[in-house]
Amino acid sequence: MPSDENYVKNTPSYGSLGLIPLKSCEELGKRIDEYLVKWRANRDTETYDEVLRQGYKLDSYIVEANVPRFGTGEAKGTLAQSIRGLDLFIMVDVTNYSLTYSLCGHTNHMSPDDHYSDMKRIIAAVGGKARRITVIIPFLYESRQHRRTSRESLDCALALQELVAMGVTNIITFDAHDPRVQNAIPLSGFETVQPSYQFVKGILNNVDDIKIDPDHLMIISPDEGATDRAVYLAGVLGVDMGMFYKRRDYSKVVDGRNPIVAHEFLGSSVEGKDVFIVDDMISSGESMIDVATELKKRKAARIFLISTFGLFTNGLEKFDKAYEEGLIYRLVTTNLTYQTPDLLEREYYINCDMSKYIALIVDTLNHDCSISDLLNPYDRIRNLVKSYNSRK
């Protein structure tokens, strides 16, 4: 019995499933498709009528879509098959800079704007013929520009409203920088998913001597914005939590942000304890390494850097050096964004595969069932920890 049966409860699907992973999400989309094919091949559909059974068990649910470009860099979205009546799930990784295209004879790396525009082109190619469109954007487009503090654009809110205006029913993202951005589309579906279970599973599968109790483990938030993530993980693991406050110099702007003057720590002693530093993204990595340095000054034991999105905009050299110096023990991120081959080869790196989790979400939504149990992995994490402790 596949592990997804408890979620779909043998409920007929909303419509024939179609999965469109754009090139930026191609590898992740193939893994998701494999799970869906395997689960549905073994599923009893005798209670479904003939119309529902047609197209339910396929060799693949991926709909071929392409975005060819002209020499000027302009593009168009094309579909290789009919999508009429399908329950479509379109996936895009807006941070995948590895893809390139020719622009007037020059090689141009694709930016988040390019990926977002390509997704809109595919939605436009659908032309309203799909029964429903759900967009999966793991790293929410322009999510760091989620609020207005002066005379400036409000890009994330505008993008969400634009997608809804184009006919998108549901938007699925992961660990949104600020979930309150969903207020821009209050009457539409918006889910921000936390990969807490995958983090814990990835660490416990790769490290066999962690003691999960208040005397040996502590969860740390690197700033006030990541507090909710740290509080949840500390609560489910039953350990203590601390946080750092970034004191910034608001009289200066360096690389588009106010420079950090100092990291002030709030919490109990970390001396001799393993530490999980949890955040939504690692951009340059400077902030996370600064926090790790401060924790080492306070005599913390092993330090795990945990983040949903590993962007590594300034490369991996800082992390290599921090690992060699014993500053960090493990680096943990997901495959929701582009991962370089160099990153996957690092001995200190733990990759958390999200394909099965996304496949469960897609399958459950396609059956028009609630995903609330999937969004709260409290029981699954507790059972995982119990099983890990029993192996010792």
Coordinates of C-alpha atoms in Angstrom, one line a residue:
M1 CA 0.0 0.0 0.0
P2 CA 1.6 3.3 -1.0
S3 CA 2.2 5.9 1.7
D4 CA -0.1 8.4 0.1
E5 CA -3.3 6.3 0.5
N6 CA -4.2 8.1 3.8
Y7 CA -4.3 11.4 2.0
V8 CA -6.4 10.7 -1.1
K9 CA -8.8 8.3 0.7
N10 CA -9.9 6.7 -2.6
T11 CA -11.5 9.9 -3.6
P12 CA -12.0 10.4 -7.4
S13 CA -9.6 13.0 -9.0
Y14 CA -10.7 16.5 -9.8
G15 CA -9.6 16.0 -13.3
S16 CA -6.9 14.2 -15.4
L17 CA -3.5 15.1 -14.0
G18 CA -1.0 17.1 -16.0
L19 CA 2.5 18.1 -14.8
I20 CA 4.5 20.8 -16.5
P21 CA 8.0 21.2 -15.0
L22 CA 9.7 23.9 -16.9
K23 CA 13.3 23.4 -17.8
S24 CA 14.5 25.0 -14.6
C25 CA 12.7 22.2 -12.6
E26 CA 13.2 19.4 -15.1
E27 CA 15.1 17.0 -12.8
L28 CA 12.8 17.5 -9.8
G29 CA 9.7 17.2 -12.0
K30 CA 10.9 13.8 -13.3
R31 CA 11.3 12.5 -9.8
I32 CA 7.8 13.7 -8.8
D33 CA 6.4 12.1 -12.0
E34 CA 8.0 8.7 -11.1
Y35 CA 6.3 8.7 -7.6
L36 CA 2.9 9.6 -9.1
V37 CA 3.2 6.8 -11.8
K38 CA 4.2 4.2 -9.2
W39 CA 1.4 5.1 -6.7
R40 CA -1.3 5.2 -9.2
A41 CA -0.3 2.0 -11.0
N42 CA -1.1 0.1 -7.7
R43 CA -4.2 2.1 -6.8
D44 CA -7.7 0.6 -6.9
T45 CA -9.9 2.6 -9.2
E46 CA -12.9 0.3 -9.4
T47 CA -15.1 2.9 -7.7
Y48 CA -14.3 5.5 -10.4
D49 CA -16.5 5.8 -13.5
E50 CA -15.2 5.2 -17.0
V51 CA -14.5 8.8 -17.6
L52 CA -12.4 9.2 -14.4
R53 CA -10.5 6.0 -15.1
Q54 CA -9.4 7.2 -18.5
G55 CA -6.0 9.0 -18.2
Y56 CA -5.7 8.1 -14.5
K57 CA -2.9 5.4 -14.9
L58 CA -0.3 6.6 -17.3
D59 CA 3.4 6.0 -18.0
S60 CA 4.0 9.7 -17.4
Y61 CA 1.9 12.7 -16.4
I62 CA 4.4 15.2 -17.8
V63 CA 3.0 17.5 -20.5
E64 CA 5.7 18.6 -23.0
A65 CA 6.1 22.3 -23.0
N66 CA 8.8 24.5 -24.5
V67 CA 9.9 28.1 -24.6
P68 CA 11.9 28.7 -27.8
R69 CA 13.6 32.1 -28.1
F70 CA 14.4 34.4 -31.0
G71 CA 17.8 35.9 -31.6
T72 CA 16.7 39.1 -29.8
G73 CA 16.0 37.1 -26.6
E74 CA 12.2 37.3 -27.1
A75 CA 10.3 34.0 -26.5
K76 CA 7.0 32.2 -26.8
G77 CA 5.4 29.3 -24.8
T78 CA 4.4 26.2 -26.7
L79 CA 2.6 23.0 -25.8
A80 CA 3.1 19.7 -27.6
Q81 CA -0.3 18.2 -26.7
S82 CA -3.8 19.0 -25.8
I83 CA -4.3 20.2 -22.2
R84 CA -8.1 20.6 -22.4
G85 CA -9.8 19.6 -19.1
L86 CA -6.5 18.8 -17.3
D87 CA -5.8 19.6 -13.7
L88 CA -2.4 21.3 -14.5
F89 CA 0.5 21.7 -12.1
I90 CA 3.2 24.1 -13.5
M91 CA 6.6 24.1 -11.8
V92 CA 9.4 26.7 -12.1
D93 CA 12.7 27.4 -10.2
V94 CA 13.2 31.1 -10.6
T95 CA 16.7 30.9 -9.1
N96 CA 18.2 28.4 -11.7
Y97 CA 20.9 30.6 -13.2
S98 CA 22.6 27.6 -14.9
L99 CA 20.3 27.9 -17.9
T100 CA 21.4 30.2 -20.7
Y101 CA 20.1 31.6 -24.0
S102 CA 21.5 33.6 -26.9
L103 CA 20.9 37.4 -26.8
C104 CA 22.1 39.1 -30.0
G105 CA 25.0 36.7 -30.2
H106 CA 25.9 36.9 -26.5
T107 CA 25.3 34.1 -23.9
N108 CA 22.8 35.3 -21.3
H109 CA 22.1 33.5 -18.0
M110 CA 18.5 33.3 -17.1
S111 CA 17.4 35.6 -14.3
P112 CA 14.4 35.2 -12.0
D113 CA 12.6 37.6 -14.3
D114 CA 13.2 35.4 -17.3
H115 CA 11.9 32.3 -15.5
Y116 CA 8.8 34.1 -14.2
S117 CA 8.1 35.4 -17.7
D118 CA 8.5 31.9 -19.2
M119 CA 6.0 30.5 -16.7
K120 CA 3.5 33.2 -17.7
R121 CA 4.1 32.2 -21.4
I122 CA 3.1 28.6 -20.6
I123 CA 0.0 29.8 -18.8
A124 CA -0.8 31.9 -21.8
A125 CA -0.3 29.0 -24.1
V126 CA -2.8 27.0 -22.0
G127 CA -5.3 29.6 -23.0
G128 CA -7.9 28.9 -20.3
K129 CA -8.4 25.3 -21.6
A130 CA -7.2 23.5 -18.5
R131 CA -9.8 22.7 -15.9
R132 CA -7.6 24.1 -13.1
I133 CA -4.0 25.6 -12.9
T134 CA -1.8 25.2 -9.8
V135 CA 1.6 26.9 -9.9
I136 CA 4.4 25.5 -7.8
I137 CA 7.1 28.1 -7.2
P138 CA 9.5 26.6 -4.5
F139 CA 11.4 29.9 -4.1
L140 CA 8.6 32.5 -4.3
Y141 CA 9.4 35.0 -7.0
E142 CA 10.5 38.4 -5.6
S143 CA 9.7 37.2 -2.1
R144 CA 12.3 39.4 -0.5
Q145 CA 10.5 42.4 -1.9
H146 CA 7.3 41.6 0.1
R147 CA 6.6 44.9 1.7
R148 CA 6.9 48.6 1.0
T149 CA 9.0 50.8 3.3
S150 CA 9.4 53.8 1.0
R151 CA 8.7 54.8 -2.6
E152 CA 9.4 51.5 -4.1
S153 CA 7.8 48.6 -6.0
L154 CA 5.9 45.9 -4.3
D155 CA 7.0 43.1 -6.7
C156 CA 5.9 39.9 -4.9
A157 CA 2.3 41.1 -4.3
L158 CA 2.0 42.3 -7.9
A159 CA 3.3 38.9 -9.2
L160 CA 0.7 37.0 -7.2
Q161 CA -2.1 39.2 -8.4
E162 CA -0.9 38.8 -12.0
L163 CA -0.9 35.0 -11.7
V164 CA -4.5 35.0 -10.3
A165 CA -5.6 37.3 -13.1
M166 CA -4.2 34.9 -15.6
G167 CA -6.4 32.0 -14.2
V168 CA -4.2 30.4 -11.6
T169 CA -6.3 28.8 -8.8
N170 CA -3.6 27.7 -6.4
I171 CA -0.1 28.8 -5.6
I172 CA 2.2 26.5 -3.8
T173 CA 5.5 27.8 -2.4
F174 CA 8.0 26.7 0.2
D175 CA 9.1 28.6 3.3
A176 CA 8.0 32.0 2.0
H177 CA 10.2 34.9 3.3
D178 CA 7.1 36.5 4.8
P179 CA 3.8 34.5 4.5
R180 CA 1.8 37.6 5.0
V181 CA 2.3 38.4 1.3
Q182 CA -0.6 36.1 0.6
N183 CA -2.8 39.0 1.8
A184 CA -2.4 40.3 -1.8
I185 CA -4.7 37.5 -3.0
P186 CA -7.0 36.8 -0.1
L187 CA -9.6 34.9 -2.2
S188 CA -7.2 32.6 -3.9
G189 CA -5.3 29.5 -2.8
F190 CA -1.9 30.1 -1.4
E191 CA 0.2 27.6 0.7
T192 CA 3.7 28.0 2.0
V193 CA 5.1 24.7 3.0
Q194 CA 7.8 24.0 5.6
P195 CA 10.4 21.2 4.9
S196 CA 11.0 20.6 8.7
Y197 CA 10.4 16.9 8.4
Q198 CA 12.8 16.5 5.5
F199 CA 15.5 18.5 7.5
V200 CA 15.2 16.2 10.5
K201 CA 15.1 13.1 8.3
G202 CA 18.2 14.2 6.3
I203 CA 20.2 14.9 9.4
L204 CA 19.2 11.7 11.3
N205 CA 20.0 9.6 8.2
N206 CA 23.5 11.0 7.9
V207 CA 24.6 11.5 11.5
D208 CA 24.2 8.6 13.9
D209 CA 25.2 10.1 17.3
I210 CA 22.9 13.1 17.9
K211 CA 21.3 13.3 21.3
I212 CA 17.9 14.9 20.9
D213 CA 17.3 16.4 24.4
P214 CA 17.6 19.8 26.0
D215 CA 21.0 19.0 27.5
H216 CA 22.6 18.2 24.2
L217 CA 20.8 20.0 21.4
M218 CA 19.6 23.6 20.8
I219 CA 17.8 25.3 17.9
I220 CA 19.0 28.8 16.9
S221 CA 17.3 31.5 14.9
P222 CA 20.0 33.6 13.1
D223 CA 17.7 36.7 13.3
E224 CA 14.2 37.8 14.4
G225 CA 12.7 37.0 11.1
A226 CA 13.4 33.2 11.4
T227 CA 12.1 32.9 14.9
D228 CA 8.9 31.0 13.9
R229 CA 10.8 28.3 12.1
A230 CA 13.1 27.8 15.1
V231 CA 10.3 27.8 17.6
Y232 CA 8.4 25.1 15.7
L233 CA 11.5 22.9 15.3
A234 CA 12.4 23.3 19.0
G235 CA 8.9 22.5 20.0
V236 CA 8.6 19.3 18.0
L237 CA 12.0 18.1 19.1
G238 CA 11.5 19.1 22.7
V239 CA 14.7 21.2 23.0
D240 CA 15.6 24.8 23.9
M241 CA 15.7 27.7 21.4
G242 CA 17.7 30.9 21.2
M243 CA 18.0 33.7 18.7
F244 CA 20.3 36.4 17.4
Y245 CA 19.4 40.0 16.8
K246 CA 21.1 41.7 13.9
R247 CA 22.1 45.2 14.9
R248 CA 22.5 47.1 11.7
D249 CA 23.9 50.5 10.6
Y250 CA 20.8 52.1 9.0
S251 CA 22.8 55.1 8.0
K252 CA 24.6 53.1 5.2
V253 CA 23.5 50.9 2.3
V254 CA 26.0 48.3 1.0
D255 CA 25.0 45.9 -1.8
G256 CA 21.4 46.9 -1.4
R257 CA 21.2 46.3 2.4
N258 CA 22.1 47.9 5.7
P259 CA 25.4 46.4 7.0
I260 CA 25.3 44.3 10.2
V261 CA 27.2 45.9 13.1
A262 CA 26.9 43.1 15.6
H263 CA 25.0 39.9 16.4
E264 CA 23.4 40.1 19.8
F265 CA 22.4 36.7 21.3
L266 CA 19.2 36.0 23.3
G267 CA 19.0 32.6 25.0
S268 CA 20.5 30.1 27.5
S269 CA 24.0 28.7 27.3
V270 CA 25.0 26.7 24.2
E271 CA 28.2 25.4 25.8
G272 CA 28.8 21.8 24.9
K273 CA 25.6 21.5 22.9
D274 CA 25.0 20.6 19.2
V275 CA 23.3 23.5 17.5
F276 CA 20.9 23.7 14.5
I277 CA 20.9 27.2 12.9
V278 CA 17.7 27.4 10.9
D279 CA 16.8 29.9 8.2
D280 CA 14.8 30.2 5.0
M281 CA 17.7 30.9 2.7
I282 CA 21.4 31.1 2.4
S283 CA 22.4 33.8 0.0
S284 CA 26.0 34.8 0.3
G285 CA 26.3 32.8 3.6
E286 CA 27.9 35.7 5.4
S287 CA 25.2 36.0 8.1
M288 CA 25.0 32.3 8.9
I289 CA 28.8 32.0 9.2
D290 CA 28.9 35.1 11.4
V291 CA 26.3 33.5 13.7
A292 CA 28.2 30.2 13.7
T293 CA 31.4 32.1 14.7
E294 CA 29.5 33.8 17.6
L295 CA 28.2 30.4 18.8
K296 CA 31.7 28.9 18.7
K297 CA 32.9 31.8 20.9
R298 CA 30.2 30.6 23.3
K299 CA 31.7 27.1 23.2
A300 CA 29.0 25.4 21.2
A301 CA 29.8 21.8 20.0
R302 CA 28.8 20.8 16.4
I303 CA 27.1 23.4 14.3
F304 CA 24.6 22.5 11.6
L305 CA 23.6 25.2 9.1
I306 CA 20.0 24.4 7.9
S307 CA 18.2 26.3 5.2
T308 CA 15.4 25.6 2.7
F309 CA 17.1 27.4 -0.1
G310 CA 20.9 27.2 -0.7
L311 CA 21.6 30.0 -3.2
F312 CA 25.3 30.4 -2.5
T313 CA 25.5 33.6 -4.5
N314 CA 29.2 34.1 -3.6
G315 CA 30.3 30.5 -4.1
L316 CA 31.3 27.8 -1.6
E317 CA 34.7 29.0 -0.6
K318 CA 33.5 30.5 2.7
F319 CA 31.8 27.3 3.7
D320 CA 34.8 25.2 2.7
K321 CA 37.0 27.4 5.0
A322 CA 34.5 27.3 7.8
Y323 CA 34.3 23.5 7.6
E324 CA 38.1 23.1 7.5
E325 CA 38.4 25.3 10.6
G326 CA 35.8 23.3 12.4
L327 CA 33.4 26.2 12.5
I328 CA 30.6 24.2 10.9
Y329 CA 29.9 20.5 11.0
R330 CA 27.2 20.0 8.3
L331 CA 25.4 22.1 5.8
V332 CA 21.8 21.1 5.1
T333 CA 19.6 22.4 2.2
T334 CA 16.9 21.0 -0.2
N335 CA 16.8 20.4 -3.9
L336 CA 14.0 22.9 -4.4
T337 CA 16.5 25.2 -6.0
Y338 CA 19.4 24.6 -8.4
Q339 CA 22.3 22.7 -6.9
T340 CA 25.8 22.9 -8.5
P341 CA 27.7 19.6 -9.0
D342 CA 30.4 21.1 -6.7
L343 CA 27.9 21.5 -3.9
L344 CA 26.7 17.9 -4.1
E345 CA 30.3 16.6 -3.9
R346 CA 31.1 18.4 -0.6
E347 CA 31.5 15.9 2.2
Y348 CA 29.9 18.3 4.7
Y349 CA 26.7 18.7 2.6
I350 CA 23.4 17.0 3.3
N351 CA 20.9 17.1 0.5
C352 CA 17.2 16.9 1.4
D353 CA 15.2 15.5 -1.5
M354 CA 11.7 17.1 -1.7
S355 CA 10.3 15.2 -4.6
K356 CA 8.2 12.7 -2.7
Y357 CA 6.7 15.4 -0.5
I358 CA 5.8 17.5 -3.5
A359 CA 4.3 14.4 -5.2
L360 CA 2.1 13.8 -2.2
I361 CA 0.9 17.4 -2.3
V362 CA 0.2 17.2 -6.1
D363 CA -1.6 13.8 -5.8
T364 CA -3.7 15.0 -2.8
L365 CA -4.7 18.3 -4.5
N366 CA -5.6 16.4 -7.7
H367 CA -8.0 14.4 -5.6
D368 CA -9.4 17.6 -4.1
C369 CA -8.5 16.4 -0.6
S370 CA -7.2 18.4 2.3
I371 CA -3.4 18.8 2.6
S372 CA -3.6 20.1 6.2
D373 CA -2.0 16.9 7.5
L374 CA 0.8 17.2 5.0
L375 CA 1.5 20.8 6.0
N376 CA 1.9 19.9 9.7
P377 CA 4.5 17.1 10.1
Y378 CA 4.5 17.1 13.9
D379 CA 3.6 13.4 14.3
R380 CA 5.9 12.3 11.5
I381 CA 8.8 14.1 13.1
R382 CA 8.1 12.6 16.5
N383 CA 7.8 9.1 15.1
L384 CA 11.1 9.6 13.2
V385 CA 12.9 10.7 16.4
K386 CA 11.5 7.8 18.3
S387 CA 12.7 5.4 15.7
Y388 CA 16.1 7.0 15.6
N389 CA 16.5 6.8 19.4
S390 CA 15.4 3.1 19.3
R391 CA 18.3 2.2 17.0
K392 CA 20.9 3.3 19.6

